[in-house]
Coordinates of C-alpha atoms and ligand atoms in Angstrom, one line a residue:
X1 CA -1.7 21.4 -131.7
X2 CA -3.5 22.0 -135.3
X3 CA -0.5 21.1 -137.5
X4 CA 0.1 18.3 -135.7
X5 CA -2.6 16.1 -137.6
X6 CA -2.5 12.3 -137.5
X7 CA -2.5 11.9 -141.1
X8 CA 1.1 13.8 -141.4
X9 CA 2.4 11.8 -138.4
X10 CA 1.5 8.6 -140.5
X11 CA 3.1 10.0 -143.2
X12 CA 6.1 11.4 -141.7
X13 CA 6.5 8.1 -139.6
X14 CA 6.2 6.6 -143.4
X15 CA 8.4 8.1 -144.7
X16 CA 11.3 7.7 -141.8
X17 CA 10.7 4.1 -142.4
X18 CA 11.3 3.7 -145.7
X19 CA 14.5 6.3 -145.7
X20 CA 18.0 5.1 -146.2
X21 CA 20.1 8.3 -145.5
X22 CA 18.6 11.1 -144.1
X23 CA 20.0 14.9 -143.9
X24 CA 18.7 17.0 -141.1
X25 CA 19.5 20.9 -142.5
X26 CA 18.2 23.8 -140.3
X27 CA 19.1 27.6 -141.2
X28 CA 21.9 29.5 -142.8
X29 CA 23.7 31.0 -139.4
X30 CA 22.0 28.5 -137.4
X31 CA 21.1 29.6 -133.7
X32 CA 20.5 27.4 -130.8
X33 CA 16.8 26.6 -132.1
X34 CA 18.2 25.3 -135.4
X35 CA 20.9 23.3 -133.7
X36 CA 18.8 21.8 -130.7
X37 CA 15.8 20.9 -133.7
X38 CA 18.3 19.2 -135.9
X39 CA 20.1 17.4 -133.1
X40 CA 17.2 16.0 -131.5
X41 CA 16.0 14.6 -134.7
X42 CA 19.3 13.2 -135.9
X43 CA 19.2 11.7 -132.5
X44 CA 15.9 10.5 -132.5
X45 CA 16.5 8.6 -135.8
X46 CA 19.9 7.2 -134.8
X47 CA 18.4 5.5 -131.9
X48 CA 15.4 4.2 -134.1
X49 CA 18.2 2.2 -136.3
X50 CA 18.5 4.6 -139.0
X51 CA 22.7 4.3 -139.5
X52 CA 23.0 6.8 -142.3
X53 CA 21.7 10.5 -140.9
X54 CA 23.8 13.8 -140.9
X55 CA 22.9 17.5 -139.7
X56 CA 24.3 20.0 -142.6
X57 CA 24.4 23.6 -142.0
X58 CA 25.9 26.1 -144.3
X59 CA 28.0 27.7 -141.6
X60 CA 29.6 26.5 -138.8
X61 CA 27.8 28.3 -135.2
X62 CA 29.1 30.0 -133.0
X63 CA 31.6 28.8 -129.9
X64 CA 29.0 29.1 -127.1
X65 CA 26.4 27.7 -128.7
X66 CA 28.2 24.6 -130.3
X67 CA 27.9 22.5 -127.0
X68 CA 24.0 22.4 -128.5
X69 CA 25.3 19.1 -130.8
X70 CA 26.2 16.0 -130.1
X71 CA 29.1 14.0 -130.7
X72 CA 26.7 10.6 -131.5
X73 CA 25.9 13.1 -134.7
X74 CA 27.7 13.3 -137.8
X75 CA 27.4 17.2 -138.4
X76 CA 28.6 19.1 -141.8
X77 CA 29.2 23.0 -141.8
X78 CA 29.2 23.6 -145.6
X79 CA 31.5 26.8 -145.0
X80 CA 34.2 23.9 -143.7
X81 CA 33.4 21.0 -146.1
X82 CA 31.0 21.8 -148.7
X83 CA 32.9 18.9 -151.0
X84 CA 31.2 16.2 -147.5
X85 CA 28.2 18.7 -147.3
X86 CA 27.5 18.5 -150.9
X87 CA 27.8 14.6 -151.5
X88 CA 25.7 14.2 -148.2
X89 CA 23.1 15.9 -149.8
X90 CA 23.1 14.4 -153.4
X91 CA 22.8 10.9 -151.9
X92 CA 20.2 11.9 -149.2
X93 CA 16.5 10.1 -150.1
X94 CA 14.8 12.0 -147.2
X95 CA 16.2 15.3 -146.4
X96 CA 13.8 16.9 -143.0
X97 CA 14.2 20.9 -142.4
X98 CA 14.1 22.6 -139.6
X99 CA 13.4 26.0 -138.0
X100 CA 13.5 27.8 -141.4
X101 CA 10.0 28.3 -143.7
X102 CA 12.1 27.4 -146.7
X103 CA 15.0 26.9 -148.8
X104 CA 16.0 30.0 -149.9
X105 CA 17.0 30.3 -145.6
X106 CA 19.9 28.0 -146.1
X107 CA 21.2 29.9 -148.9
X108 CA 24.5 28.3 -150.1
X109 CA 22.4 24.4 -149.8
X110 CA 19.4 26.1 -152.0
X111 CA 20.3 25.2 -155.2
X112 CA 21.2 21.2 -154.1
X113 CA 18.4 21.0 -151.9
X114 CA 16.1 22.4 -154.3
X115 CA 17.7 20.0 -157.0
X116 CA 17.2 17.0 -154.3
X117 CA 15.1 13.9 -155.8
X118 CA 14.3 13.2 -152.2
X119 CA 11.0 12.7 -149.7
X120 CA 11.2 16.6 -147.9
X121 CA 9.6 17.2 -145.1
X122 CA 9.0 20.7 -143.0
X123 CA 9.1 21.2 -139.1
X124 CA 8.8 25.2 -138.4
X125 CA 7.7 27.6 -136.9
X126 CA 7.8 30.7 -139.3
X127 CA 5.1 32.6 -141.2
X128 CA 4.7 31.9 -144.6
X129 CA 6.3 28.4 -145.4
X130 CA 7.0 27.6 -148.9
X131 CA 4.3 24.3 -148.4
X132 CA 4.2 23.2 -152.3
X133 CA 8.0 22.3 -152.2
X134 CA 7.5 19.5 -149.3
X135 CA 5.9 16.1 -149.1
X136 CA 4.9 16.2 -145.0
X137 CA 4.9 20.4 -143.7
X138 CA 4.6 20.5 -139.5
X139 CA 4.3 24.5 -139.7
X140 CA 2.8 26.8 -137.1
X141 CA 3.6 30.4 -135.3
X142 CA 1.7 29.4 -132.3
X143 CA 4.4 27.7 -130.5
X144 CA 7.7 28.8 -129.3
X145 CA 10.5 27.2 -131.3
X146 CA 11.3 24.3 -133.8
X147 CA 12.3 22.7 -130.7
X148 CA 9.1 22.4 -128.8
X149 CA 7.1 21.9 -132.5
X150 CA 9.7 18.6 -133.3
X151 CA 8.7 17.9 -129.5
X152 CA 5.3 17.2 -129.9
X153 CA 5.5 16.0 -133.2
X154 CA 8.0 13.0 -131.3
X155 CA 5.3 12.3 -128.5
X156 CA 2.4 12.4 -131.4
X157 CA 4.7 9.6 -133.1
X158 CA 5.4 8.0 -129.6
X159 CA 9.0 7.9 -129.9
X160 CA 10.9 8.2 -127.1
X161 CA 12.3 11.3 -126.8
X162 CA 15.8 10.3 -124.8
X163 CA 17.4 12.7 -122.3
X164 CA 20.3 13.6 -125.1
X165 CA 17.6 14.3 -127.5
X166 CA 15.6 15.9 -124.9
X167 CA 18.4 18.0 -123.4
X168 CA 18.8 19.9 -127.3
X169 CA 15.2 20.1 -127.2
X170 CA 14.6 22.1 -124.0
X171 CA 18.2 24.2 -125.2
X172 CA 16.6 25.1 -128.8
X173 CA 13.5 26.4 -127.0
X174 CA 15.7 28.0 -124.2
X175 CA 17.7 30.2 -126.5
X176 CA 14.5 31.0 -128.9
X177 CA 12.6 32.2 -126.3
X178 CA 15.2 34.4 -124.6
X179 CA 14.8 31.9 -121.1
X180 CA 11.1 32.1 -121.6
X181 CA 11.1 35.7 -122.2
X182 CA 9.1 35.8 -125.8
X183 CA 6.6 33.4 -127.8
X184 CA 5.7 31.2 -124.5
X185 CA 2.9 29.2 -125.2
X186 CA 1.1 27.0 -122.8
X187 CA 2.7 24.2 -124.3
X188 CA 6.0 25.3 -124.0
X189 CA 5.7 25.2 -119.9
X190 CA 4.4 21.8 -120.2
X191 CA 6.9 21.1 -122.9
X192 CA 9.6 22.2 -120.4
X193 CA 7.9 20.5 -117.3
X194 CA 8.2 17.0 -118.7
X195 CA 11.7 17.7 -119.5
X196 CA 12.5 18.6 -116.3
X197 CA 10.3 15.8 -114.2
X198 CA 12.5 13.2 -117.0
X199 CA 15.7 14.3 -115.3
X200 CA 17.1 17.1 -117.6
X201 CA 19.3 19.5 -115.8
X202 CA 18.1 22.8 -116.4
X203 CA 20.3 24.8 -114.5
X204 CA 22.9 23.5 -116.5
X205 CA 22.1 24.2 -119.6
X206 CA 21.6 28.1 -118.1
X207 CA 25.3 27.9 -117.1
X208 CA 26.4 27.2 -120.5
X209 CA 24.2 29.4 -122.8
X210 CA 23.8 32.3 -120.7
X211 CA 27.4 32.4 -118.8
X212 CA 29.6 31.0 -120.6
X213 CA 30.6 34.4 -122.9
X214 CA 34.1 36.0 -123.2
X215 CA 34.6 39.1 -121.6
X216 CA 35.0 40.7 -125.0
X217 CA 31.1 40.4 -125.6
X218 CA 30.5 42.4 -121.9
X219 CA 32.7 45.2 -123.2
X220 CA 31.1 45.1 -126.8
X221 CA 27.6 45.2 -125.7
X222 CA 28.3 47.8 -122.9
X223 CA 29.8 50.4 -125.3
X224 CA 27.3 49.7 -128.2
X225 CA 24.7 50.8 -125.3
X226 CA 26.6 53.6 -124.3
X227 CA 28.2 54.7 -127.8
X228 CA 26.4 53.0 -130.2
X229 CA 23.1 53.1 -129.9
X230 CA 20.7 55.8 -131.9
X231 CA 17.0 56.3 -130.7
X232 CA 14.5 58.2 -133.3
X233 CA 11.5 59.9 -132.0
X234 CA 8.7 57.6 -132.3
X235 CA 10.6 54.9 -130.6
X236 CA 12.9 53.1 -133.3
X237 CA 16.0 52.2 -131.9
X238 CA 19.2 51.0 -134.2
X239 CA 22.8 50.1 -134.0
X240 CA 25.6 49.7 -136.2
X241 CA 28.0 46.7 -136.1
X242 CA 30.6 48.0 -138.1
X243 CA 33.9 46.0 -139.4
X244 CA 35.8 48.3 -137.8
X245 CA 33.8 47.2 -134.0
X246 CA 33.4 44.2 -134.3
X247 CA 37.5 44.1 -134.9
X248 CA 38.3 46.3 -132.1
X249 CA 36.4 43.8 -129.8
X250 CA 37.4 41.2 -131.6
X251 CA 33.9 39.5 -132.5
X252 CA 32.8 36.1 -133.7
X253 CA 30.1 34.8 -134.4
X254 CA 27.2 34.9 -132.1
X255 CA 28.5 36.6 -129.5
X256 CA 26.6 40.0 -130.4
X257 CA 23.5 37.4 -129.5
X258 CA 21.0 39.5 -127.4
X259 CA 22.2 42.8 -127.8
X260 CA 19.1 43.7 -130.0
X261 CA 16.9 43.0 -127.4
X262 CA 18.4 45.9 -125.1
X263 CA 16.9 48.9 -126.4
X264 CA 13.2 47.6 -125.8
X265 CA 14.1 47.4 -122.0
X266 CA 13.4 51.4 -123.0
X267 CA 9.4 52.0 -122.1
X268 CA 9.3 54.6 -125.4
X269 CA 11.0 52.3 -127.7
X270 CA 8.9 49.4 -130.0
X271 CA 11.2 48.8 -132.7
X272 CA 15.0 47.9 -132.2
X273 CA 17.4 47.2 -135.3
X274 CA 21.0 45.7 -135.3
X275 CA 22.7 45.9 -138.4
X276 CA 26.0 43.6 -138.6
X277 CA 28.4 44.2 -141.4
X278 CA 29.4 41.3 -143.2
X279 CA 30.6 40.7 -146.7
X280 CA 29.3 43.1 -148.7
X281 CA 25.9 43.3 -146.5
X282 CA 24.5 43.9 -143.3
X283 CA 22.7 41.4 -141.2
X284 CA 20.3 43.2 -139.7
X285 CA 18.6 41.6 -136.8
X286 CA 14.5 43.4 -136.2
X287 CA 12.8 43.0 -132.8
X288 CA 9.7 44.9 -131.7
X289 CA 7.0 45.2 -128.9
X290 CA 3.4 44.3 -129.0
X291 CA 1.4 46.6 -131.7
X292 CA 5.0 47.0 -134.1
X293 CA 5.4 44.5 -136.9
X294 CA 8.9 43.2 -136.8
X295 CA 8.0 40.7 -139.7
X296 CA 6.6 44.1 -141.9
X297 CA 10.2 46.1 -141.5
X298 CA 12.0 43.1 -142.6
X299 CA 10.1 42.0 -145.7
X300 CA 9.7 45.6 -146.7
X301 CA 12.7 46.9 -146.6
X302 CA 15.7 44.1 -145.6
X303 CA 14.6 41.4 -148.2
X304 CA 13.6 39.0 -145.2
X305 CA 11.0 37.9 -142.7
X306 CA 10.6 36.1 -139.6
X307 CA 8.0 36.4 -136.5
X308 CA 5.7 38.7 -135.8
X309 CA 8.3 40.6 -133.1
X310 CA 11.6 39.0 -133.9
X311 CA 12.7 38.8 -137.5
X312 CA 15.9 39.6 -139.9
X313 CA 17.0 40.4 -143.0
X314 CA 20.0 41.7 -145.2
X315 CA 20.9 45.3 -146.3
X316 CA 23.0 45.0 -149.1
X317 CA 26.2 47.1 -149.8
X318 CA 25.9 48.2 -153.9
X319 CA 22.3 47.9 -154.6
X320 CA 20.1 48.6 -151.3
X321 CA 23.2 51.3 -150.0
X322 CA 26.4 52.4 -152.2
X323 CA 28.8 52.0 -149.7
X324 CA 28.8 50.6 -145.7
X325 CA 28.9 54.3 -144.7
X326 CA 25.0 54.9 -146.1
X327 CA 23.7 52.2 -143.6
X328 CA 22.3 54.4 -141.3
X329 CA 20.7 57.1 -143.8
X330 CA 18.9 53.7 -145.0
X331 CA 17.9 52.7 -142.0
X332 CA 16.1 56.1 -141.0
X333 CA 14.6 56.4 -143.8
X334 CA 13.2 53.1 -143.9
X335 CA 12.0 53.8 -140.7
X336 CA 10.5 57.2 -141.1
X337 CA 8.3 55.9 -144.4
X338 CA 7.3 52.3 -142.2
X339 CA 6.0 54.7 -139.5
X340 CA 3.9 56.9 -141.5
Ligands
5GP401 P1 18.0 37.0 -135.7 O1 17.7 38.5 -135.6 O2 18.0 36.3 -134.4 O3 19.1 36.7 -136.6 O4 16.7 36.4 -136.4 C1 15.4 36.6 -135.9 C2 14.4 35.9 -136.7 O5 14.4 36.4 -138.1 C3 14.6 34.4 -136.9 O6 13.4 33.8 -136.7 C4 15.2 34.2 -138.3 O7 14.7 33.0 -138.8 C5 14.6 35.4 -139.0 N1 15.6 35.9 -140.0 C6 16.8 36.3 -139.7 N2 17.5 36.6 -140.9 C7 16.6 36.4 -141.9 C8 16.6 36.6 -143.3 O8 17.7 37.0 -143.9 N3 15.5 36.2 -144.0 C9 14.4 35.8 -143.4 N4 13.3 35.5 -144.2 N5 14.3 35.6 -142.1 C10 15.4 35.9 -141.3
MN402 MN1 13.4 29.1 -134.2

């Protein structure tokens, strides 16, 4: 794997050994990538001796994806704690992030990590990664998740990758890939496979992040299909997550995971969009087919990025729209002028 050159491994293996307390921060809203990267490294690093080593998040994830961390690692959710989160931080000397191409992506830890004296190193998978802000970058698209990148980057090393570490691994590159739906790589097979052949149960980790839902998230997805769900000629599809839904079906977080990838079961549709209300925005969550740039949408008109095919952004409520209710003009004409 090209960013996986020896000279960074010396120099991330140099900087581990030198480190005193080390903070392991993925992504604001951190999905099962984030959490499974973070965790294996934390991991990793407690069972190489290091004693001080912490994952910080700025919010806490959702229910079924939380069985992702382990109880070995000390874990703060600056939504919960941002007094623990912050002082973490401050006295961190190497801080390593993970599935994210930069700091601005952990919004509320920008400005301390930014302000951070310490060693930084990169490990993503994102296009465009903010490079000049890090001391060791691991960065590439052309591999499926943060997960399988940190994988390799632990067999380059030669550490052992143990079957807890190992375990969030393979469920970081599960989730990202949609069960090996999107952005398989060669290496992620064979990534999986030695997984597997060191004793990691597979089908267990299905069980839990693919059936462990509430039934609220059935009936939420089923009537956003069958009520919610808009489809523009030239094959843009869009939904809106309004307040008002997701407290009918009483919603938390994560559990509208997925439903953006519906639409493109359609053969006509390329683009899908699902825009989330939140506090004075809407996450807005971009996938596409082959040909359709997901990435393009995003930066152009949600302030954000991503892959090529799955990427996200925010529409904000006062500047972007004047109220929640002119989401949807927004969104078609965004989509009329990206088409043209
Ligand atoms: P999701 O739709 O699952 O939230 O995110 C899909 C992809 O888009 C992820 O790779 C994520 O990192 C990226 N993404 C989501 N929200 C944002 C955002 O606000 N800004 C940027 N730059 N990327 C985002
Ligand atoms: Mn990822």
């Amino acid at each position: 794997m090209d960013s996986i050159r020896q000279e960074r491994i010396f120099q991330f293996d140099a900087l581990v050994q030198c480190a005193a307390k080390v903070a392991v921060v993925g992504h604001t809203h951190p999905d099962g990538d984030a959490l499974g990267a973070a965790t294996a490294m934390a991991l990793t690093l407690l069972s190489r001796g290091k004693k001080e080593v912490a994952c910080v998040f700025s919010d806490t994830p959702g229910e079924n994806i939380r069985f992702i961390l382990s109880p070995e690692v000390r874990c703060y959710f600056h939504d919960r704690e941002a007094e623990k989160s912050e002082s973490f931080l401050r006295g961190a000397d190497l801080v390593i992030l993970l599935d994210c191409n930069a700091f601005d992506r952990t919004e509320a830890l920008q400005p301390l990590l930014e302000a951070s004296p310490a060693r930084k190193v990169l490990i993503d998978h994102h296009l465009n990664p903010d490079t000049a802000r890090f001391d060791v970058v691991f960065s590439t698209p052309e591999v499926s998740s943060a997960s399988e990148l940190l994988y390799w980057i632990l067999r380059a090393l030669d550490w052992e990758v143990t079957l807890p570490a190992g375990t969030a691994l393979l469920s970081g590159m599960t989730t990202d890939t949609n069960n090996f739906a999107n952005s398989v790589f060669p290496s992620t097979f064979r990534m999986a496979s030695e997984l597997m052949a060191a004793g990691i149960d597979r089908d267990a980790l299905l069980q839990k992040i693919y059936n462990g839902y509430r039934e609220n998230r059935v009936r939420l997805m089923g009537y956003m299909q069958y009520e919610g769900l808009r489809i523009l000629p030239g094959g843009c599809a869009y939904m809106l997550l309004t307040r008002e839904i997701q407290q009918r079906f009483d919603l938390r977080e994560g559990e509208a995971e997925g439903l953006v990838n519906v639409p493109l079961t359609i053969g006509d549709v390329r683009l899908s969009l699902l825009l989330k209300e939140d506090r004075g925005h809407f996450r807005v969550s971009i996938r596409s087919k082959k040909g359709t740039s997901a990435q393009a949408l995003a930066q152009r008109f949600f302030h954000g990025g991503g892959h090529e095919n799955a990427s996200g952004g925010k529409l904000f409520i006062g500047t972007d729209i004047a109220s929640a209710e002119d989401a949807a003009a927004y969104v078609e004409n965004a989509l009329k002028s990206f088409l043209k």
